[in-house]
Amino acid sequence: MKKRITRITAALAAAALLAGCGSISSKDGGYYTTEAAAQESYNYDSAAGGTDSSLMPANAAEAAADETAQKIIYNASLSMESTDFDAARETLMAAVEANDAWMESVSVYGTEKDHDRSADYTVRVPVDNYRAFLAAVGEAGSVRNVSENAENITSSYIDVQARLTALEAQRTRLNELADHAETTADLLEIESQLSDVQYQLENYTRQLRNMDQQVSYSTVDIYLQEVVTLTPTGVTFTERIADAFGGGWDAFVGFVQGLVIALVYLWPVVLIAVVVVFILRKVWKKRPKKEKLPKPAQTPPPAEYPVKPSDEPKPKY
């Protein structure tokens, strides 16, 4: 009996040791590596239609499908503005549909009446359409900033694969032990181990699937802002002067238009103010003028009387 328990325990320990081979450091069921992930970013200003990827190679789609290739996640963030918010949004939606992408989240702020709308879009794009999608998005408006990020997760990916291989071997070994269990206690102990192994297998399988999806689908964050006048994009001094002149004139025209629109909105208040001023002027004119009272005559100051000399003789010394 003691020999059988010892044999079962040794077998379970061997299975656990086998699962530990090739394992990774984990925390809360997640994965991480002590090796820093390779990341690169690139920022630049671009005019409308000039957006293109500066990080992703042309064969990125083939590399994502290759099991032995590097596992790299490509992400991008764009900031753009447009004077025609609705047209820009339609262009973005067309770019999403044309490149087999899908919207992960959308947030729209502001109102059409105030011309202050803005929107945040998070788009998931197949890696083989990533470059074409960025180029199509550039047609939606004036691109102010583009930031790209490439994260190499090859080390984490290999570690998760090794962990899965070890857990599958452990599960096979435990199933063999369960087939040869001689007592109910041994069977229960083996089933408990199997349950724990199965949970870890599902967890790491989910992590591997998630990494595959991140590698296959890039995430592109887009911020779109509605403006009255586009921000100048000139580089040389002459271009900046021309942009500033055009922008100043557009701003003046926009101010005059806004003032006229404000007056049109406030016409009842303006009309009431004019009527009130007219009535007050009429009433003020009909009021009798107060007669001015004559100023009281000023009395002259009393004359100074001469002092008579004293008749008493002055003492002689």
PDB file of C-alpha atoms in Angstrom:
ATOM      1  CA  MET A   1       0.000   0.000   0.000  1.00  0.00           C
ATOM      2  CA  LYS A   2       2.754   2.441   0.973  1.00  0.00           C
ATOM      3  CA  LYS A   3       4.710   1.559  -2.141  1.00  0.00           C
ATOM      4  CA  ARG A   4       1.666   2.288  -4.337  1.00  0.00           C
ATOM      5  CA  ILE A   5       1.082   5.699  -2.715  1.00  0.00           C
ATOM      6  CA  THR A   6       4.763   6.502  -3.099  1.00  0.00           C
ATOM      7  CA  ARG A   7       4.641   5.494  -6.761  1.00  0.00           C
ATOM      8  CA  ILE A   8       1.562   7.665  -7.437  1.00  0.00           C
ATOM      9  CA  THR A   9       3.087  10.622  -5.658  1.00  0.00           C
ATOM     10  CA  ALA A  10       6.338  10.274  -7.582  1.00  0.00           C
ATOM     11  CA  ALA A  11       4.439  10.096 -10.855  1.00  0.00           C
ATOM     12  CA  LEU A  12       2.477  13.248 -10.046  1.00  0.00           C
ATOM     13  CA  ALA A  13       5.673  15.044  -9.057  1.00  0.00           C
ATOM     14  CA  ALA A  14       7.313  13.990 -12.313  1.00  0.00           C
ATOM     15  CA  ALA A  15       4.332  15.289 -14.282  1.00  0.00           C
ATOM     16  CA  ALA A  16       4.457  18.604 -12.455  1.00  0.00           C
ATOM     17  CA  LEU A  17       8.207  18.836 -13.065  1.00  0.00           C
ATOM     18  CA  LEU A  18       7.635  18.141 -16.738  1.00  0.00           C
ATOM     19  CA  ALA A  19       5.096  20.945 -16.904  1.00  0.00           C
ATOM     20  CA  GLY A  20       7.562  23.306 -15.286  1.00  0.00           C
ATOM     21  CA  CYS A  21      10.109  22.795 -18.054  1.00  0.00           C
ATOM     22  CA  GLY A  22       9.931  25.668 -20.473  1.00  0.00           C
ATOM     23  CA  SER A  23       7.496  27.578 -18.275  1.00  0.00           C
ATOM     24  CA  ILE A  24       7.425  31.338 -17.979  1.00  0.00           C
ATOM     25  CA  SER A  25       7.093  33.689 -15.090  1.00  0.00           C
ATOM     26  CA  SER A  26       3.417  34.476 -14.653  1.00  0.00           C
ATOM     27  CA  LYS A  27       1.279  36.686 -12.494  1.00  0.00           C
ATOM     28  CA  ASP A  28      -2.494  36.568 -12.146  1.00  0.00           C
ATOM     29  CA  GLY A  29      -2.713  34.115 -15.030  1.00  0.00           C
ATOM     30  CA  GLY A  30      -1.042  36.570 -17.425  1.00  0.00           C
ATOM     31  CA  TYR A  31       2.292  36.437 -19.152  1.00  0.00           C
ATOM     32  CA  TYR A  32       5.265  38.699 -19.047  1.00  0.00           C
ATOM     33  CA  THR A  33       8.943  38.468 -19.780  1.00  0.00           C
ATOM     34  CA  THR A  34      11.936  39.997 -18.121  1.00  0.00           C
ATOM     35  CA  GLU A  35      13.213  40.896 -21.558  1.00  0.00           C
ATOM     36  CA  ALA A  36      12.027  44.358 -22.649  1.00  0.00           C
ATOM     37  CA  ALA A  37       9.823  44.371 -25.718  1.00  0.00           C
ATOM     38  CA  ALA A  38      11.236  46.108 -28.766  1.00  0.00           C
ATOM     39  CA  GLN A  39       9.219  49.219 -29.447  1.00  0.00           C
ATOM     40  CA  GLU A  40       9.582  51.952 -32.012  1.00  0.00           C
ATOM     41  CA  SER A  41       7.509  55.036 -32.630  1.00  0.00           C
ATOM     42  CA  TYR A  42       7.452  57.647 -35.348  1.00  0.00           C
ATOM     43  CA  ASN A  43       5.720  61.018 -35.313  1.00  0.00           C
ATOM     44  CA  TYR A  44       5.311  63.408 -38.190  1.00  0.00           C
ATOM     45  CA  ASP A  45       3.002  66.037 -39.584  1.00  0.00           C
ATOM     46  CA  SER A  46       1.418  65.353 -42.927  1.00  0.00           C
ATOM     47  CA  ALA A  47      -0.947  67.027 -45.331  1.00  0.00           C
ATOM     48  CA  ALA A  48      -4.179  65.387 -46.423  1.00  0.00           C
ATOM     49  CA  GLY A  49      -3.654  62.200 -48.369  1.00  0.00           C
ATOM     50  CA  GLY A  50       0.014  61.882 -47.402  1.00  0.00           C
ATOM     51  CA  THR A  51      -0.328  59.246 -44.665  1.00  0.00           C
ATOM     52  CA  ASP A  52       1.791  56.118 -45.033  1.00  0.00           C
ATOM     53  CA  SER A  53       3.379  53.600 -42.692  1.00  0.00           C
ATOM     54  CA  SER A  54       7.033  54.127 -41.865  1.00  0.00           C
ATOM     55  CA  LEU A  55       7.464  50.990 -39.721  1.00  0.00           C
ATOM     56  CA  MET A  56       5.541  48.107 -41.231  1.00  0.00           C
ATOM     57  CA  PRO A  57       7.379  46.265 -44.026  1.00  0.00           C
ATOM     58  CA  ALA A  58       5.604  45.261 -47.193  1.00  0.00           C
ATOM     59  CA  ASN A  59       5.688  41.537 -46.259  1.00  0.00           C
ATOM     60  CA  ALA A  60       4.176  42.005 -42.786  1.00  0.00           C
ATOM     61  CA  ALA A  61       1.116  39.926 -43.679  1.00  0.00           C
ATOM     62  CA  GLU A  62       3.247  36.924 -44.667  1.00  0.00           C
ATOM     63  CA  ALA A  63       5.321  37.279 -41.501  1.00  0.00           C
ATOM     64  CA  ALA A  64       2.195  37.294 -39.342  1.00  0.00           C
ATOM     65  CA  ALA A  65       1.071  33.971 -40.831  1.00  0.00           C
ATOM     66  CA  ASP A  66       4.517  32.363 -40.576  1.00  0.00           C
ATOM     67  CA  GLU A  67       4.925  30.330 -37.384  1.00  0.00           C
ATOM     68  CA  THR A  68       8.709  30.840 -37.318  1.00  0.00           C
ATOM     69  CA  ALA A  69       8.690  34.587 -38.055  1.00  0.00           C
ATOM     70  CA  GLN A  70       8.947  37.364 -35.507  1.00  0.00           C
ATOM     71  CA  LYS A  71       5.670  38.192 -33.757  1.00  0.00           C
ATOM     72  CA  ILE A  72       5.266  41.972 -34.008  1.00  0.00           C
ATOM     73  CA  ILE A  73       2.217  44.037 -33.090  1.00  0.00           C
ATOM     74  CA  TYR A  74       1.777  47.189 -35.161  1.00  0.00           C
ATOM     75  CA  ASN A  75      -0.364  50.018 -33.785  1.00  0.00           C
ATOM     76  CA  ALA A  76      -0.938  53.590 -34.966  1.00  0.00           C
ATOM     77  CA  SER A  77      -2.525  56.787 -33.678  1.00  0.00           C
ATOM     78  CA  LEU A  78      -3.697  59.634 -35.927  1.00  0.00           C
ATOM     79  CA  SER A  79      -4.852  63.169 -35.158  1.00  0.00           C
ATOM     80  CA  MET A  80      -6.652  65.002 -37.954  1.00  0.00           C
ATOM     81  CA  GLU A  81      -8.983  67.931 -38.604  1.00  0.00           C
ATOM     82  CA  SER A  82     -11.546  68.835 -41.236  1.00  0.00           C
ATOM     83  CA  THR A  83     -13.836  71.718 -42.121  1.00  0.00           C
ATOM     84  CA  ASP A  84     -16.473  69.225 -43.324  1.00  0.00           C
ATOM     85  CA  PHE A  85     -16.981  66.825 -40.426  1.00  0.00           C
ATOM     86  CA  ASP A  86     -19.690  64.721 -42.106  1.00  0.00           C
ATOM     87  CA  ALA A  87     -17.686  64.200 -45.282  1.00  0.00           C
ATOM     88  CA  ALA A  88     -14.586  63.253 -43.277  1.00  0.00           C
ATOM     89  CA  ARG A  89     -16.566  60.742 -41.248  1.00  0.00           C
ATOM     90  CA  GLU A  90     -18.021  59.162 -44.393  1.00  0.00           C
ATOM     91  CA  THR A  91     -14.518  58.840 -45.849  1.00  0.00           C
ATOM     92  CA  LEU A  92     -13.349  57.093 -42.671  1.00  0.00           C
ATOM     93  CA  MET A  93     -16.279  54.663 -42.764  1.00  0.00           C
ATOM     94  CA  ALA A  94     -15.551  53.921 -46.422  1.00  0.00           C
ATOM     95  CA  ALA A  95     -11.896  53.228 -45.591  1.00  0.00           C
ATOM     96  CA  VAL A  96     -12.936  50.833 -42.818  1.00  0.00           C
ATOM     97  CA  GLU A  97     -15.258  48.907 -45.125  1.00  0.00           C
ATOM     98  CA  ALA A  98     -12.859  48.841 -48.079  1.00  0.00           C
ATOM     99  CA  ASN A  99     -10.017  47.345 -45.996  1.00  0.00           C
ATOM    100  CA  ASP A 100     -12.060  44.663 -44.182  1.00  0.00           C
ATOM    101  CA  ALA A 101     -11.525  46.456 -40.871  1.00  0.00           C
ATOM    102  CA  TRP A 102     -14.030  46.853 -38.041  1.00  0.00           C
ATOM    103  CA  MET A 103     -14.845  49.486 -35.468  1.00  0.00           C
ATOM    104  CA  GLU A 104     -13.933  48.575 -31.914  1.00  0.00           C
ATOM    105  CA  SER A 105     -15.202  51.816 -30.316  1.00  0.00           C
ATOM    106  CA  VAL A 106     -16.651  55.174 -31.387  1.00  0.00           C
ATOM    107  CA  SER A 107     -17.154  58.354 -29.312  1.00  0.00           C
ATOM    108  CA  VAL A 108     -18.576  61.589 -30.773  1.00  0.00           C
ATOM    109  CA  TYR A 109     -18.680  64.941 -28.954  1.00  0.00           C
ATOM    110  CA  GLY A 110     -20.089  68.396 -29.722  1.00  0.00           C
ATOM    111  CA  THR A 111     -23.013  69.494 -31.888  1.00  0.00           C
ATOM    112  CA  GLU A 112     -23.469  70.294 -35.549  1.00  0.00           C
ATOM    113  CA  LYS A 113     -25.069  73.634 -34.705  1.00  0.00           C
ATOM    114  CA  ASP A 114     -21.990  74.868 -32.837  1.00  0.00           C
ATOM    115  CA  HIS A 115     -19.532  73.424 -35.383  1.00  0.00           C
ATOM    116  CA  ASP A 116     -17.391  72.001 -32.576  1.00  0.00           C
ATOM    117  CA  ARG A 117     -17.747  68.282 -33.150  1.00  0.00           C
ATOM    118  CA  SER A 118     -14.958  65.798 -32.509  1.00  0.00           C
ATOM    119  CA  ALA A 119     -14.745  62.012 -32.557  1.00  0.00           C
ATOM    120  CA  ASP A 120     -12.513  59.211 -31.263  1.00  0.00           C
ATOM    121  CA  TYR A 121     -12.369  56.006 -33.316  1.00  0.00           C
ATOM    122  CA  THR A 122     -10.603  52.742 -32.508  1.00  0.00           C
ATOM    123  CA  VAL A 123     -10.311  50.549 -35.595  1.00  0.00           C
ATOM    124  CA  ARG A 124      -8.965  47.006 -35.911  1.00  0.00           C
ATOM    125  CA  VAL A 125      -7.332  46.512 -39.302  1.00  0.00           C
ATOM    126  CA  PRO A 126      -5.969  43.303 -40.854  1.00  0.00           C
ATOM    127  CA  VAL A 127      -2.200  43.545 -40.945  1.00  0.00           C
ATOM    128  CA  ASP A 128      -2.123  43.014 -44.718  1.00  0.00           C
ATOM    129  CA  ASN A 129      -4.398  46.089 -45.182  1.00  0.00           C
ATOM    130  CA  TYR A 130      -2.681  48.285 -42.592  1.00  0.00           C
ATOM    131  CA  ARG A 131      -0.695  50.426 -45.033  1.00  0.00           C
ATOM    132  CA  ALA A 132      -3.617  50.822 -47.436  1.00  0.00           C
ATOM    133  CA  PHE A 133      -5.902  51.820 -44.572  1.00  0.00           C
ATOM    134  CA  LEU A 134      -3.555  54.572 -43.384  1.00  0.00           C
ATOM    135  CA  ALA A 135      -3.341  55.940 -46.919  1.00  0.00           C
ATOM    136  CA  ALA A 136      -7.163  55.931 -47.227  1.00  0.00           C
ATOM    137  CA  VAL A 137      -7.598  57.641 -43.865  1.00  0.00           C
ATOM    138  CA  GLY A 138      -5.280  60.423 -45.004  1.00  0.00           C
ATOM    139  CA  GLU A 139      -7.891  61.376 -47.624  1.00  0.00           C
ATOM    140  CA  ALA A 140     -10.476  62.169 -44.929  1.00  0.00           C
ATOM    141  CA  GLY A 141      -8.921  65.454 -43.818  1.00  0.00           C
ATOM    142  CA  SER A 142      -5.758  67.266 -42.820  1.00  0.00           C
ATOM    143  CA  VAL A 143      -3.572  64.867 -40.848  1.00  0.00           C
ATOM    144  CA  ARG A 144      -1.808  66.764 -38.076  1.00  0.00           C
ATOM    145  CA  ASN A 145       0.072  63.928 -36.384  1.00  0.00           C
ATOM    146  CA  VAL A 146       0.739  60.230 -36.903  1.00  0.00           C
ATOM    147  CA  SER A 147       2.363  57.980 -34.311  1.00  0.00           C
ATOM    148  CA  GLU A 148       3.227  54.339 -35.026  1.00  0.00           C
ATOM    149  CA  ASN A 149       4.362  51.653 -32.596  1.00  0.00           C
ATOM    150  CA  ALA A 150       5.885  48.237 -33.262  1.00  0.00           C
ATOM    151  CA  GLU A 151       6.059  45.828 -30.313  1.00  0.00           C
ATOM    152  CA  ASN A 152       7.982  42.579 -30.628  1.00  0.00           C
ATOM    153  CA  ILE A 153       6.308  39.843 -28.539  1.00  0.00           C
ATOM    154  CA  THR A 154       8.222  36.900 -29.993  1.00  0.00           C
ATOM    155  CA  SER A 155       9.801  35.972 -26.653  1.00  0.00           C
ATOM    156  CA  SER A 156       6.464  35.946 -24.831  1.00  0.00           C
ATOM    157  CA  TYR A 157       4.845  34.009 -27.665  1.00  0.00           C
ATOM    158  CA  ILE A 158       7.507  31.263 -27.564  1.00  0.00           C
ATOM    159  CA  ASP A 159       7.246  31.013 -23.777  1.00  0.00           C
ATOM    160  CA  VAL A 160       3.477  30.536 -23.905  1.00  0.00           C
ATOM    161  CA  GLN A 161       3.872  27.870 -26.601  1.00  0.00           C
ATOM    162  CA  ALA A 162       6.423  26.014 -24.442  1.00  0.00           C
ATOM    163  CA  ARG A 163       4.088  26.219 -21.459  1.00  0.00           C
ATOM    164  CA  LEU A 164       1.234  24.755 -23.493  1.00  0.00           C
ATOM    165  CA  THR A 165       3.415  21.901 -24.755  1.00  0.00           C
ATOM    166  CA  ALA A 166       4.491  21.020 -21.207  1.00  0.00           C
ATOM    167  CA  LEU A 167       0.915  21.152 -19.887  1.00  0.00           C
ATOM    168  CA  GLU A 168      -0.338  18.904 -22.686  1.00  0.00           C
ATOM    169  CA  ALA A 169       2.373  16.377 -21.832  1.00  0.00           C
ATOM    170  CA  GLN A 170       1.389  16.577 -18.174  1.00  0.00           C
ATOM    171  CA  ARG A 171      -2.273  16.002 -19.050  1.00  0.00           C
ATOM    172  CA  THR A 172      -1.378  12.934 -21.133  1.00  0.00           C
ATOM    173  CA  ARG A 173       0.664  11.512 -18.262  1.00  0.00           C
ATOM    174  CA  LEU A 174      -2.120  12.119 -15.740  1.00  0.00           C
ATOM    175  CA  ASN A 175      -4.664  10.405 -17.998  1.00  0.00           C
ATOM    176  CA  GLU A 176      -2.390   7.359 -18.160  1.00  0.00           C
ATOM    177  CA  LEU A 177      -2.133   7.339 -14.377  1.00  0.00           C
ATOM    178  CA  ALA A 178      -5.896   7.636 -14.058  1.00  0.00           C
ATOM    179  CA  ASP A 179      -6.354   4.544 -16.240  1.00  0.00           C
ATOM    180  CA  HIS A 180      -4.154   2.538 -13.868  1.00  0.00           C
ATOM    181  CA  ALA A 181      -5.417   3.948 -10.571  1.00  0.00           C
ATOM    182  CA  GLU A 182      -6.161   1.112  -8.137  1.00  0.00           C
ATOM    183  CA  THR A 183      -8.011   3.054  -5.408  1.00  0.00           C
ATOM    184  CA  THR A 184     -10.619   5.786  -5.297  1.00  0.00           C
ATOM    185  CA  ALA A 185      -8.267   8.051  -3.336  1.00  0.00           C
ATOM    186  CA  ASP A 186      -5.629   7.791  -6.060  1.00  0.00           C
ATOM    187  CA  LEU A 187      -8.234   8.507  -8.746  1.00  0.00           C
ATOM    188  CA  LEU A 188      -9.536  11.573  -6.918  1.00  0.00           C
ATOM    189  CA  GLU A 189      -6.021  12.934  -6.489  1.00  0.00           C
ATOM    190  CA  ILE A 190      -5.269  12.457 -10.173  1.00  0.00           C
ATOM    191  CA  GLU A 191      -8.559  14.080 -11.228  1.00  0.00           C
ATOM    192  CA  SER A 192      -7.767  17.079  -9.046  1.00  0.00           C
ATOM    193  CA  GLN A 193      -4.426  17.438 -10.801  1.00  0.00           C
ATOM    194  CA  LEU A 194      -6.128  17.063 -14.175  1.00  0.00           C
ATOM    195  CA  SER A 195      -8.611  19.816 -13.352  1.00  0.00           C
ATOM    196  CA  ASP A 196      -5.820  22.219 -12.470  1.00  0.00           C
ATOM    197  CA  VAL A 197      -3.864  21.352 -15.622  1.00  0.00           C
ATOM    198  CA  GLN A 198      -6.958  21.789 -17.785  1.00  0.00           C
ATOM    199  CA  TYR A 199      -7.581  25.247 -16.295  1.00  0.00           C
ATOM    200  CA  GLN A 200      -4.004  26.305 -17.062  1.00  0.00           C
ATOM    201  CA  LEU A 201      -4.269  24.932 -20.590  1.00  0.00           C
ATOM    202  CA  GLU A 202      -7.388  26.974 -21.284  1.00  0.00           C
ATOM    203  CA  ASN A 203      -5.801  30.100 -19.800  1.00  0.00           C
ATOM    204  CA  TYR A 204      -2.624  29.903 -21.877  1.00  0.00           C
ATOM    205  CA  THR A 205      -4.545  28.889 -25.001  1.00  0.00           C
ATOM    206  CA  ARG A 206      -6.626  32.037 -24.606  1.00  0.00           C
ATOM    207  CA  GLN A 207      -3.457  34.127 -24.200  1.00  0.00           C
ATOM    208  CA  LEU A 208      -1.915  32.603 -27.321  1.00  0.00           C
ATOM    209  CA  ARG A 209      -5.107  33.252 -29.306  1.00  0.00           C
ATOM    210  CA  ASN A 210      -5.143  36.847 -28.087  1.00  0.00           C
ATOM    211  CA  MET A 211      -1.529  37.395 -29.170  1.00  0.00           C
ATOM    212  CA  ASP A 212      -2.273  35.899 -32.578  1.00  0.00           C
ATOM    213  CA  GLN A 213      -5.177  38.309 -32.985  1.00  0.00           C
ATOM    214  CA  GLN A 214      -3.057  41.304 -31.981  1.00  0.00           C
ATOM    215  CA  VAL A 215      -0.385  40.319 -34.477  1.00  0.00           C
ATOM    216  CA  SER A 216      -2.913  39.686 -37.256  1.00  0.00           C
ATOM    217  CA  TYR A 217      -5.027  42.806 -36.585  1.00  0.00           C
ATOM    218  CA  SER A 218      -3.424  46.190 -35.994  1.00  0.00           C
ATOM    219  CA  THR A 219      -5.111  48.790 -33.786  1.00  0.00           C
ATOM    220  CA  VAL A 220      -5.486  52.297 -35.224  1.00  0.00           C
ATOM    221  CA  ASP A 221      -6.753  55.130 -32.995  1.00  0.00           C
ATOM    222  CA  ILE A 222      -8.132  58.143 -34.893  1.00  0.00           C
ATOM    223  CA  TYR A 223      -9.024  61.548 -33.465  1.00  0.00           C
ATOM    224  CA  LEU A 224     -11.086  63.739 -35.817  1.00  0.00           C
ATOM    225  CA  GLN A 225     -11.840  67.399 -35.008  1.00  0.00           C
ATOM    226  CA  GLU A 226     -14.164  69.805 -36.787  1.00  0.00           C
ATOM    227  CA  VAL A 227     -12.605  73.232 -37.364  1.00  0.00           C
ATOM    228  CA  VAL A 228     -13.592  76.426 -39.150  1.00  0.00           C
ATOM    229  CA  THR A 229     -10.087  76.921 -40.524  1.00  0.00           C
ATOM    230  CA  LEU A 230      -7.457  74.249 -41.052  1.00  0.00           C
ATOM    231  CA  THR A 231      -4.227  74.637 -39.134  1.00  0.00           C
ATOM    232  CA  PRO A 232      -1.476  75.948 -41.450  1.00  0.00           C
ATOM    233  CA  THR A 233       0.812  73.201 -42.731  1.00  0.00           C
ATOM    234  CA  GLY A 234       3.454  75.331 -44.502  1.00  0.00           C
ATOM    235  CA  VAL A 235       7.098  74.520 -43.875  1.00  0.00           C
ATOM    236  CA  THR A 236       9.045  77.389 -45.418  1.00  0.00           C
ATOM    237  CA  PHE A 237       8.745  80.992 -44.269  1.00  0.00           C
ATOM    238  CA  THR A 238       6.900  82.007 -47.457  1.00  0.00           C
ATOM    239  CA  GLU A 239       4.421  79.146 -47.101  1.00  0.00           C
ATOM    240  CA  ARG A 240       3.830  80.011 -43.458  1.00  0.00           C
ATOM    241  CA  ILE A 241       3.205  83.678 -44.354  1.00  0.00           C
ATOM    242  CA  ALA A 242       0.743  82.619 -47.071  1.00  0.00           C
ATOM    243  CA  ASP A 243      -1.012  80.209 -44.694  1.00  0.00           C
ATOM    244  CA  ALA A 244      -1.180  82.861 -41.984  1.00  0.00           C
ATOM    245  CA  PHE A 245      -2.639  85.431 -44.418  1.00  0.00           C
ATOM    246  CA  GLY A 246      -5.238  82.987 -45.689  1.00  0.00           C
ATOM    247  CA  GLY A 247      -6.016  81.803 -42.165  1.00  0.00           C
ATOM    248  CA  GLY A 248      -6.409  85.371 -40.900  1.00  0.00           C
ATOM    249  CA  TRP A 249      -8.833  86.251 -43.690  1.00  0.00           C
ATOM    250  CA  ASP A 250     -10.827  83.058 -43.103  1.00  0.00           C
ATOM    251  CA  ALA A 251     -10.947  83.812 -39.385  1.00  0.00           C
ATOM    252  CA  PHE A 252     -12.222  87.378 -40.087  1.00  0.00           C
ATOM    253  CA  VAL A 253     -14.915  86.061 -42.423  1.00  0.00           C
ATOM    254  CA  GLY A 254     -15.880  83.454 -39.846  1.00  0.00           C
ATOM    255  CA  PHE A 255     -16.098  86.129 -37.140  1.00  0.00           C
ATOM    256  CA  VAL A 256     -18.374  88.332 -39.278  1.00  0.00           C
ATOM    257  CA  GLN A 257     -20.558  85.372 -40.161  1.00  0.00           C
ATOM    258  CA  GLY A 258     -20.770  84.351 -36.515  1.00  0.00           C
ATOM    259  CA  LEU A 259     -21.697  87.906 -35.504  1.00  0.00           C
ATOM    260  CA  VAL A 260     -24.469  88.090 -38.118  1.00  0.00           C
ATOM    261  CA  ILE A 261     -25.784  84.690 -37.059  1.00  0.00           C
ATOM    262  CA  ALA A 262     -25.716  85.756 -33.403  1.00  0.00           C
ATOM    263  CA  LEU A 263     -27.690  88.905 -34.234  1.00  0.00           C
ATOM    264  CA  VAL A 264     -30.220  86.850 -36.170  1.00  0.00           C
ATOM    265  CA  TYR A 265     -30.602  84.511 -33.217  1.00  0.00           C
ATOM    266  CA  LEU A 266     -31.000  87.470 -30.846  1.00  0.00           C
ATOM    267  CA  TRP A 267     -33.376  89.555 -33.016  1.00  0.00           C
ATOM    268  CA  PRO A 268     -36.189  89.499 -30.406  1.00  0.00           C
ATOM    269  CA  VAL A 269     -33.821  90.869 -27.772  1.00  0.00           C
ATOM    270  CA  VAL A 270     -32.489  93.520 -30.152  1.00  0.00           C
ATOM    271  CA  LEU A 271     -36.025  94.540 -31.137  1.00  0.00           C
ATOM    272  CA  ILE A 272     -37.128  94.847 -27.512  1.00  0.00           C
ATOM    273  CA  ALA A 273     -34.017  96.863 -26.669  1.00  0.00           C
ATOM    274  CA  VAL A 274     -34.718  99.292 -29.550  1.00  0.00           C
ATOM    275  CA  VAL A 275     -38.359  99.746 -28.455  1.00  0.00           C
ATOM    276  CA  VAL A 276     -37.338 100.357 -24.842  1.00  0.00           C
ATOM    277  CA  VAL A 277     -34.760 102.961 -25.856  1.00  0.00           C
ATOM    278  CA  PHE A 278     -37.314 104.701 -28.115  1.00  0.00           C
ATOM    279  CA  ILE A 279     -39.917 104.862 -25.317  1.00  0.00           C
ATOM    280  CA  LEU A 280     -37.402 106.159 -22.785  1.00  0.00           C
ATOM    281  CA  ARG A 281     -36.342 108.931 -25.139  1.00  0.00           C
ATOM    282  CA  LYS A 282     -39.961 109.951 -25.710  1.00  0.00           C
ATOM    283  CA  VAL A 283     -40.671 109.999 -21.992  1.00  0.00           C
ATOM    284  CA  TRP A 284     -37.524 111.951 -21.283  1.00  0.00           C
ATOM    285  CA  LYS A 285     -38.436 114.608 -23.828  1.00  0.00           C
ATOM    286  CA  LYS A 286     -41.975 115.062 -22.372  1.00  0.00           C
ATOM    287  CA  ARG A 287     -40.757 115.646 -18.851  1.00  0.00           C
ATOM    288  CA  PRO A 288     -41.041 119.346 -17.797  1.00  0.00           C
ATOM    289  CA  LYS A 289     -37.758 121.015 -17.395  1.00  0.00           C
ATOM    290  CA  LYS A 290     -37.006 122.240 -13.920  1.00  0.00           C
ATOM    291  CA  GLU A 291     -36.831 126.045 -13.596  1.00  0.00           C
ATOM    292  CA  LYS A 292     -33.476 127.234 -12.514  1.00  0.00           C
ATOM    293  CA  LEU A 293     -33.682 129.328  -9.345  1.00  0.00           C
ATOM    294  CA  PRO A 294     -31.659 132.563  -9.300  1.00  0.00           C
ATOM    295  CA  LYS A 295     -28.533 132.364  -7.368  1.00  0.00           C
ATOM    296  CA  PRO A 296     -28.651 134.281  -4.051  1.00  0.00           C
ATOM    297  CA  ALA A 297     -26.707 137.563  -4.045  1.00  0.00           C
ATOM    298  CA  GLN A 298     -23.527 137.376  -2.189  1.00  0.00           C
ATOM    299  CA  THR A 299     -23.250 139.889   0.678  1.00  0.00           C
ATOM    300  CA  PRO A 300     -19.998 141.799   0.720  1.00  0.00           C
ATOM    301  CA  PRO A 301     -17.757 141.124   3.614  1.00  0.00           C
ATOM    302  CA  PRO A 302     -17.979 143.655   6.524  1.00  0.00           C
ATOM    303  CA  ALA A 303     -15.677 146.606   6.171  1.00  0.00           C
ATOM    304  CA  GLU A 304     -12.860 146.901   8.600  1.00  0.00           C
ATOM    305  CA  TYR A 305     -13.307 149.885  10.938  1.00  0.00           C
ATOM    306  CA  PRO A 306     -10.230 152.007  11.777  1.00  0.00           C
ATOM    307  CA  VAL A 307      -9.155 151.809  15.345  1.00  0.00           C
ATOM    308  CA  LYS A 308      -9.310 155.159  17.114  1.00  0.00           C
ATOM    309  CA  PRO A 309      -6.182 156.187  18.897  1.00  0.00           C
ATOM    310  CA  SER A 310      -6.486 156.036  22.614  1.00  0.00           C
ATOM    311  CA  ASP A 311      -6.908 159.428  24.399  1.00  0.00           C
ATOM    312  CA  GLU A 312      -5.018 158.229  27.437  1.00  0.00           C
ATOM    313  CA  PRO A 313      -1.507 159.604  27.649  1.00  0.00           C
ATOM    314  CA  LYS A 314       1.211 157.080  27.189  1.00  0.00           C
ATOM    315  CA  PRO A 315       3.353 156.545  30.213  1.00  0.00           C
ATOM    316  CA  LYS A 316       6.794 158.051  30.124  1.00  0.00           C
ATOM    317  CA  TYR A 317       9.705 156.014  31.211  1.00  0.00           C
TER     318      TYR A 317
END
